[in-house]
Coordinates of C-alpha atoms and ligand atoms in Angstrom, one line a residue:
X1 CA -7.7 2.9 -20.5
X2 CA -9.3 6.2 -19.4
X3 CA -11.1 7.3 -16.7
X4 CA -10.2 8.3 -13.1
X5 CA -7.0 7.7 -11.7
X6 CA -5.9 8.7 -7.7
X7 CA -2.3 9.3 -7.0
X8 CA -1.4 9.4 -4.0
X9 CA 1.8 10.9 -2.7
X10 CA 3.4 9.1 0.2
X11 CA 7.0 9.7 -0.1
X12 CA 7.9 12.0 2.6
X13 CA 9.9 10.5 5.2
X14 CA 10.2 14.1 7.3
X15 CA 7.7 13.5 10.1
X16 CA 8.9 11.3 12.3
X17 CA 7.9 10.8 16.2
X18 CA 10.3 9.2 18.3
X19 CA 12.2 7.1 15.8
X20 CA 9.3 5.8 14.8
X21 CA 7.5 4.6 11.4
X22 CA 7.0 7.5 8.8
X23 CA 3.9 9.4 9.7
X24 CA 1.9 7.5 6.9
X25 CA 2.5 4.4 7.9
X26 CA 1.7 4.8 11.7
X27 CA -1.9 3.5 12.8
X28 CA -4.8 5.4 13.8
X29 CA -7.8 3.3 15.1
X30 CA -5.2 0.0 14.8
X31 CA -5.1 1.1 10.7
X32 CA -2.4 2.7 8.8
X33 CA -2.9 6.0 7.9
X34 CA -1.9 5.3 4.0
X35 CA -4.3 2.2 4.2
X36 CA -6.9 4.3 4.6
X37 CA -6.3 7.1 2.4
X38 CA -5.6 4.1 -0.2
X39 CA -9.5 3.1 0.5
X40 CA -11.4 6.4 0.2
X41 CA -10.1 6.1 -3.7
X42 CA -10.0 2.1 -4.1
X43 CA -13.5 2.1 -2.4
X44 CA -14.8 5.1 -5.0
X45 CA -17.3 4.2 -7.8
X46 CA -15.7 6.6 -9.9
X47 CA -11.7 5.6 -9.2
X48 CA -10.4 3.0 -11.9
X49 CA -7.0 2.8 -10.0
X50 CA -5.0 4.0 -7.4
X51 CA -0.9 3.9 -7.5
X52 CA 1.0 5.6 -4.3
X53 CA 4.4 7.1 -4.8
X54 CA 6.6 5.7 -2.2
X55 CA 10.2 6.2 -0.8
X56 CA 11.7 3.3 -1.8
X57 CA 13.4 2.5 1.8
X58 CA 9.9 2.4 2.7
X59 CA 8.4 -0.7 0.4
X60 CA 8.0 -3.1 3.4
X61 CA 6.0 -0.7 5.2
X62 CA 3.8 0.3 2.3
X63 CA 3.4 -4.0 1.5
X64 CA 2.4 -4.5 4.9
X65 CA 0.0 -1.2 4.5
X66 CA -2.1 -1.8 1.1
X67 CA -1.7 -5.7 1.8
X68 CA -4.8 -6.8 0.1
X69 CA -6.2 -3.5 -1.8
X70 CA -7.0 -3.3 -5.1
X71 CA -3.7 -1.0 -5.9
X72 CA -1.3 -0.9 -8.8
X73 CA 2.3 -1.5 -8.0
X74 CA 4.5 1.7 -5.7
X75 CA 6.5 4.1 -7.9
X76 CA 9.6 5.5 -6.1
X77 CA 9.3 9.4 -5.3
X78 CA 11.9 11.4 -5.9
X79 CA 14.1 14.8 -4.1
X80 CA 11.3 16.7 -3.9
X81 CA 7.6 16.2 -3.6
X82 CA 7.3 18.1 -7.3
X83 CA 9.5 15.0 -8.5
X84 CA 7.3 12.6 -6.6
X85 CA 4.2 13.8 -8.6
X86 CA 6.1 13.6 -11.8
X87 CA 7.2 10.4 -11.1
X88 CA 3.7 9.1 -10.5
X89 CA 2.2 10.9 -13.8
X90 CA 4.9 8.9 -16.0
X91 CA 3.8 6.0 -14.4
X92 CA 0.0 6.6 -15.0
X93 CA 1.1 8.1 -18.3
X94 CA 0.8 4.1 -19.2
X95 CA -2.9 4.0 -17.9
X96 CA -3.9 7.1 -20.3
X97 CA -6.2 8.3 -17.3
X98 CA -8.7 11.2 -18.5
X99 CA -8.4 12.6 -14.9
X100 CA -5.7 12.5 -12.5
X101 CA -6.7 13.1 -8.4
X102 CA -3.2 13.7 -6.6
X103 CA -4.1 13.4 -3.3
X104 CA -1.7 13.7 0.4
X105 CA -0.9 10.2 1.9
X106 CA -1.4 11.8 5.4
X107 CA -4.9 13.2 4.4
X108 CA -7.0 10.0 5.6
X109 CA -10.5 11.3 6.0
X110 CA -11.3 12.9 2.8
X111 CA -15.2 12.3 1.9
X112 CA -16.4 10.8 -1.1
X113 CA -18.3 14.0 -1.8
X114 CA -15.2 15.8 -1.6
X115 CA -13.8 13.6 -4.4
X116 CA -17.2 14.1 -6.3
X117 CA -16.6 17.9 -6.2
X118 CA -13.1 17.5 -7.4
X119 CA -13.8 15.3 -10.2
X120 CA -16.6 17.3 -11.2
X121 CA -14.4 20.5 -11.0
X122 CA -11.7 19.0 -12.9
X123 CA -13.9 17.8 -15.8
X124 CA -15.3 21.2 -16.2
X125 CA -12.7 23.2 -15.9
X126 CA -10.0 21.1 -16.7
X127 CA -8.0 21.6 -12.4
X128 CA -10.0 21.7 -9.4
X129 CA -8.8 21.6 -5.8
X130 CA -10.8 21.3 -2.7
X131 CA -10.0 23.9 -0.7
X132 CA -11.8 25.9 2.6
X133 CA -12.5 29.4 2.6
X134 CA -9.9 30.7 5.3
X135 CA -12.6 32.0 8.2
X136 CA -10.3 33.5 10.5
X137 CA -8.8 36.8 10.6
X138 CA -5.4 37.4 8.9
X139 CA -2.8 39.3 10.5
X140 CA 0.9 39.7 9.2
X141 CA 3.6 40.1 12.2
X142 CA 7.1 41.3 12.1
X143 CA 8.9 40.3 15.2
X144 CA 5.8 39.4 17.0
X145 CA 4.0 42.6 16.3
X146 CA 1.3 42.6 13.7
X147 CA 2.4 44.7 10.7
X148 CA -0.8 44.1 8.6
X149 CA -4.0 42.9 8.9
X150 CA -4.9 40.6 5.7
X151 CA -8.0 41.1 3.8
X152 CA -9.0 37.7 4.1
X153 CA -11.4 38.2 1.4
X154 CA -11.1 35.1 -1.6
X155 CA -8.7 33.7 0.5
X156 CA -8.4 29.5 0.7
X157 CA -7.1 27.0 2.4
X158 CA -5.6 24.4 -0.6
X159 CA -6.1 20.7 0.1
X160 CA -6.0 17.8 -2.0
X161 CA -7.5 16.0 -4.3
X162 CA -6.3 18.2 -6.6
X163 CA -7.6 16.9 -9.7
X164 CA -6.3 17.6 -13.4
X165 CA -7.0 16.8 -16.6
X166 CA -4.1 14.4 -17.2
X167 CA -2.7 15.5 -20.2
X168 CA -2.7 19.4 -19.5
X169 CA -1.0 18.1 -15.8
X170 CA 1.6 15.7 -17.4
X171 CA 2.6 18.7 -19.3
X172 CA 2.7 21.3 -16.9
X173 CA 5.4 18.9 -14.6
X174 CA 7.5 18.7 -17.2
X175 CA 7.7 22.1 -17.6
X176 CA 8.3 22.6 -14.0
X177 CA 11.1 20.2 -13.7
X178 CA 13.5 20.9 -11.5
X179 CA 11.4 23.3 -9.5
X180 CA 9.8 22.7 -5.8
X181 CA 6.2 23.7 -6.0
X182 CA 4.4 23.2 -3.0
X183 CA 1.3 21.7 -4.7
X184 CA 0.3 20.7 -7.7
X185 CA -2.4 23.4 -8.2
X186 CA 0.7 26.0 -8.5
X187 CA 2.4 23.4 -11.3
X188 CA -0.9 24.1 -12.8
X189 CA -0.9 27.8 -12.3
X190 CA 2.3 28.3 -13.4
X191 CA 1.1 26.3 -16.9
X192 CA -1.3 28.6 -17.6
X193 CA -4.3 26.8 -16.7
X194 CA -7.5 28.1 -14.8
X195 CA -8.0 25.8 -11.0
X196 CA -11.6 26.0 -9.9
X197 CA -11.3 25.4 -6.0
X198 CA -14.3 23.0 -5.3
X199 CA -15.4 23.0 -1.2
X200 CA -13.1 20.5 0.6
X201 CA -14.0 19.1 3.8
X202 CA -12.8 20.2 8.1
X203 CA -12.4 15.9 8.1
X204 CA -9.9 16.4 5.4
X205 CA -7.2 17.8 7.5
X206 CA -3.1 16.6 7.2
X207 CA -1.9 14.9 9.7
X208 CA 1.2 16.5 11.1
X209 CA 1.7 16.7 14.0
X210 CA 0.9 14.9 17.7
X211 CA -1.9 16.4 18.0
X212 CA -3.7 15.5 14.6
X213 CA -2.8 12.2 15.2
X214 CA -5.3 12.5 18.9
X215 CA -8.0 14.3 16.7
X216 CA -7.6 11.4 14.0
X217 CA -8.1 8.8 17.1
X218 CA -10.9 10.4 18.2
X219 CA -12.8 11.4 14.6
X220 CA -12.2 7.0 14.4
X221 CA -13.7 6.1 17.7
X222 CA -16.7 8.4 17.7
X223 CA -17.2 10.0 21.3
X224 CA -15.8 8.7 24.3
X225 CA -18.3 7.2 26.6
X226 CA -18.2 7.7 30.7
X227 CA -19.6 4.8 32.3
X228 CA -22.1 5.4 35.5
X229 CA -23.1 2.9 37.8
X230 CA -26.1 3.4 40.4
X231 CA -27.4 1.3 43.0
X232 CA -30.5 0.2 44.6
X233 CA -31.5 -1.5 48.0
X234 CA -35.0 -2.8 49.1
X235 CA -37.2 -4.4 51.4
X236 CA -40.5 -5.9 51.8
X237 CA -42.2 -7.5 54.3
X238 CA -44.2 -10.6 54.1
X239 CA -47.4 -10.8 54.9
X240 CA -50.9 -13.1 53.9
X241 CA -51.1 -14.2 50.4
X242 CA -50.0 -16.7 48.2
X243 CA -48.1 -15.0 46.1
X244 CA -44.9 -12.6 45.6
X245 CA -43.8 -10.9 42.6
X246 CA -40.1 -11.4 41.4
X247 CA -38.7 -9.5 38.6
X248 CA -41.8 -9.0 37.1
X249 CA -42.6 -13.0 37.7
X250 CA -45.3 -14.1 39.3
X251 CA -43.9 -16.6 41.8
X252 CA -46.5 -19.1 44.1
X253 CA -45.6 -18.9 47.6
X254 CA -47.7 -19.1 50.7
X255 CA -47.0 -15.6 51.9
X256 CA -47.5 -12.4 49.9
X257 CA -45.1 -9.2 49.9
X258 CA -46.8 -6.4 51.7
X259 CA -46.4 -2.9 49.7
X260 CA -48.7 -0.3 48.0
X261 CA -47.8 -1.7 44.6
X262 CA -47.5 -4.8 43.8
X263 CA -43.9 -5.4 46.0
X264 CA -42.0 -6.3 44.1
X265 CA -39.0 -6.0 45.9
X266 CA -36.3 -6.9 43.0
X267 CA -38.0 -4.3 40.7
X268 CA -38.1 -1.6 42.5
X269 CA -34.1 -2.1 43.6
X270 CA -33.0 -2.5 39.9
X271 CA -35.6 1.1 39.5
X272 CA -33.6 2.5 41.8
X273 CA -30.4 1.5 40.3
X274 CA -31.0 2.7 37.4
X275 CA -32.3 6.0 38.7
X276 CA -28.6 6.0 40.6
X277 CA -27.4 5.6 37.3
X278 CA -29.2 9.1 36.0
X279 CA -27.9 11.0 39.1
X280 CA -32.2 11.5 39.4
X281 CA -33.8 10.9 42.5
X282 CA -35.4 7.9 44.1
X283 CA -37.8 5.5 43.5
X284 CA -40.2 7.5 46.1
X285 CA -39.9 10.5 45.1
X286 CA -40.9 9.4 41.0
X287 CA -43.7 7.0 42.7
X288 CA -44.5 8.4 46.1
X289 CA -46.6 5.7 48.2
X290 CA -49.6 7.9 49.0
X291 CA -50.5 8.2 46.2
X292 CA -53.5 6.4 45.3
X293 CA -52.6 5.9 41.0
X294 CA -49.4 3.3 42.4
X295 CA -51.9 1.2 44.9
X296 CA -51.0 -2.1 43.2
X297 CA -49.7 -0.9 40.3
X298 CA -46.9 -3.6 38.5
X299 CA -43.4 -2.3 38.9
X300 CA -42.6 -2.9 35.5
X301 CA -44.1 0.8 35.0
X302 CA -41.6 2.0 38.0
X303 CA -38.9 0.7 36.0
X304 CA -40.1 1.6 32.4
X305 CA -40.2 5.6 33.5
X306 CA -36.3 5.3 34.8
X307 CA -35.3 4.1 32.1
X308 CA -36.6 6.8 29.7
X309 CA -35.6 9.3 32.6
X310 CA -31.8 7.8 31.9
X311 CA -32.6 7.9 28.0
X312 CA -33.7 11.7 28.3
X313 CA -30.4 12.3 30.0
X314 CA -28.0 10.8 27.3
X315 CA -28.2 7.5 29.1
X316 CA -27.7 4.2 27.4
X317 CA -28.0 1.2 29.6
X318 CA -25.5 -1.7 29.1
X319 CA -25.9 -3.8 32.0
X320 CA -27.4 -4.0 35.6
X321 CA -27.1 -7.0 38.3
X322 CA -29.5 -7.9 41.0
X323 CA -29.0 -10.2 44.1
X324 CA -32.0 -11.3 45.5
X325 CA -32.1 -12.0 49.8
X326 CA -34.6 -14.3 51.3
X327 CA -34.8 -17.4 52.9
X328 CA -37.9 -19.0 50.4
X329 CA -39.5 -18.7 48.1
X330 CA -36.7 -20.7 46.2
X331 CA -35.5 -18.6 43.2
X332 CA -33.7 -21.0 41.4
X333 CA -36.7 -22.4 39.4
X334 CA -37.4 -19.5 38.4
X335 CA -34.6 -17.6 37.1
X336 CA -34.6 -18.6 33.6
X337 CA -38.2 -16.8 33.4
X338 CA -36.8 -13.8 35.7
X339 CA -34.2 -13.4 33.6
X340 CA -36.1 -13.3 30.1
X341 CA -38.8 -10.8 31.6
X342 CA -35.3 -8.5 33.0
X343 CA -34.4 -8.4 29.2
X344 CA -37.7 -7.8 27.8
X345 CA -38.2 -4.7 30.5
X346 CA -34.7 -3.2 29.7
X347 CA -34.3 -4.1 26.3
X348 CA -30.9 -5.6 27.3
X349 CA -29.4 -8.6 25.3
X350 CA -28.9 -12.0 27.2
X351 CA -25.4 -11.9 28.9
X352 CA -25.5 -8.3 30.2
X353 CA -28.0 -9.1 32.9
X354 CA -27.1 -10.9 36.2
X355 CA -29.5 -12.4 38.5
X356 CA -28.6 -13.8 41.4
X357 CA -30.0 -15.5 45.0
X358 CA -28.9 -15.7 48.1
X359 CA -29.6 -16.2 51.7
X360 CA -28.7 -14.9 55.2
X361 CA -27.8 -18.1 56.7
X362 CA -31.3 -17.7 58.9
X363 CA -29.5 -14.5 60.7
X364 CA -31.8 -11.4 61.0
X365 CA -35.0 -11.1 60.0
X366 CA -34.3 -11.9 56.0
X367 CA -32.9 -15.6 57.9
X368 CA -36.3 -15.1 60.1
X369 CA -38.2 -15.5 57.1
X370 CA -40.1 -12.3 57.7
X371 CA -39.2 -10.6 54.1
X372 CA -37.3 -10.5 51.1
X373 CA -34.7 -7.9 50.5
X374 CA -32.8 -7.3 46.6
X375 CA -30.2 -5.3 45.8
X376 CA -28.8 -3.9 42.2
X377 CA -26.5 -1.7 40.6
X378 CA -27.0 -0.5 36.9
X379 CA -24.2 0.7 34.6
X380 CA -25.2 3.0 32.1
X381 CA -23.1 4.7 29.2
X382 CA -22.5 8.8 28.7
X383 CA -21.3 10.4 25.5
X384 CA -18.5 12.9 27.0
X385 CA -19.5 16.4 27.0
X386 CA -16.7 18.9 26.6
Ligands
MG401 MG1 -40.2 -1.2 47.4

């Protein structure tokens, strides 16, 4: 008994797209709208209970919707969305709620802040409604020409929750009965009693129409992100030494890789890659080879500066593949280790890195044995930019 109760209203049946489900019922992000209007409240600290007001034809859709949540059984709306309200406070009459939040079904995103506000406004003042201060100019048209330009001063834009002291609300409807208030603030209003407007939230719009439904899809799925892939080719030649450097592993061989750093030929094609990647240049022009600070320098610092060239432009890397060309040394052995030193220098998990070996069938001078060649392309992510 006591305390907090949401009601929300979900018993319009007007908006309708195609034949389809009620607008409260449709997904967005692969959830009802209702179910998650239902969970900003059921989820709330301060929310004891939550009870929806439903057209009755609609009680599969609304099982189907809450299945699972922590929500007291439907009450059937009636004409008019007034009657729906009034239906719903009988029903909570049961509860003896302190506070009352009547909230839109189709109003998904409101913040618990916003809720906070309202709560607080309605225990102070006895109604509170969030509500935006209305920004844009006003202008009043008759026939399409503007008659008046509004003062838009201490004008704002009513959402819910619209939160009551229970009693004075309870009252107030059945005062109003019969009547076809648009909210229940003006049920309030009409009562006699004083409705703070607390600030409400631009997340905490209604959907109505196609296009809220896009901007609800995209507030769900955070940014959209544009893929970019870049490539890289490379070549050294072999030359005396006993050693040649393979993804950053140190591989025993009886011929070195001739190069001003330390060759390694699969590094600096994955470097280059990922510089594709960032639209930025080539591997020379970062590291040109006359200059003396890259004379055997390990490539792991080549590829270390493209990638936080791709971070500084919004790039996030999620995957790059290398095929290495050569006739010997054998890769195979050591691919395990290539591939763990790959995900160490990219920060990349294990199964978004591809390493592969092949040869030339002895054709040309990679089948001649007289250097290895690698190749690799680099996919990274873009948040969208308007
Ligand atoms: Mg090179």
């Amino acid at each position: 008994m006591g305390g907090t109760y949401a009601l929300i209203v979900a018993a319009g049946r007007g908006q309708r797209a195609g034949g389809g489900v009620p607008k409260q019922y449709r997904p967005v992000g692969g959830t009802p709208v209702l179910r998650r209007t239902v969970q900003a409240f059921s989820r709330h600290d301060a929310v004891a209970g939550v009870c929806t007001v439903i057209h009755p034809d609609d009680r599969p859709l609304y099982d189907d919707a809450v299945a699972g949540l922590p929500v007291m059984d439907p009450v059937s709306g009636g004409a008019t969305r007034q009657q729906s309200v009034c239906n719903g406070l009988e029903r909570l009459a049961a509860e003896a709620p302190d506070i009352v939040l009547i909230h839109d079904a189709a109003r998904p995103f409101v913040a618990p802040g916003v809720i906070d506000r309202v709560i607080a406004g309605a225990r102070g003042a006895g109604a509170a409604i969030a509500a935006l201060p209305v920004v844009d100019t006003l202008k009043r048209a008759d026939g399409g020409a503007i008659s008046q330009t509004v003062d838009r001063t201490g004008l704002w834009r009513a959402q819910t929750p619209q939160g009551f002291d229970f009693a004075g609300i309870l009252a107030a409807h059945r005062r109003a009965a019969g009547g076809d208030l648009s909210d229940d603030a003006a049920v309030a209003e009409a009562a006699g009693m004083t409705v703070q407007v607390v600030h409400g939230g631009e997340d905490n719009f209604k959907i109505t129409t196609e296009g809220d439904f896009d901007r609800a899809e995209a507030l769900v799925s955070g940014p959209l992100m544009l893929p970019r892939t870049g490539m890289g080719f490379d070549v050294h030649a072999f030359a005396e030494g006993d050693h040649v450097w393979l993804c950053g592993v140190r591989i025993p061989h009886d011929r070195s890789l001739r190069g001003h750093s330390d060759a390694d030929v699969a590094l600096h094609a994955l470097t280059d890659a990922i510089l594709g990647a960032a639209a930025d240049g080539d591997i020379g022009m970062h590291f040109p080879d006359k200059d003396p600070q890259w004379k055997g320098a390990s490539s792991d610092r080549f590829l270390a500066h493209a990638l936080a060239r791709l971070r500084d432009k919004g790039g996030r890397l999620v995957h790059v593949d290398i095929t290495v060309i050569c006739e010997t040394p054998k890769v195979g052995p050591h691919r395990q280790a290539m591939l763990a030193n790959l995900a160490s220098l990219t920060g990349l998990p294990a199964g978004t890195i591809g390493l592969k070996a092949t040869t030339t069938e002895k054709l040309g001078f990679l089948g001649r044995g007289e250097g290895i060649a690698a190749q690799a392309v680099a996919t990274a992510v873009f948040a969208q930019t308007p």
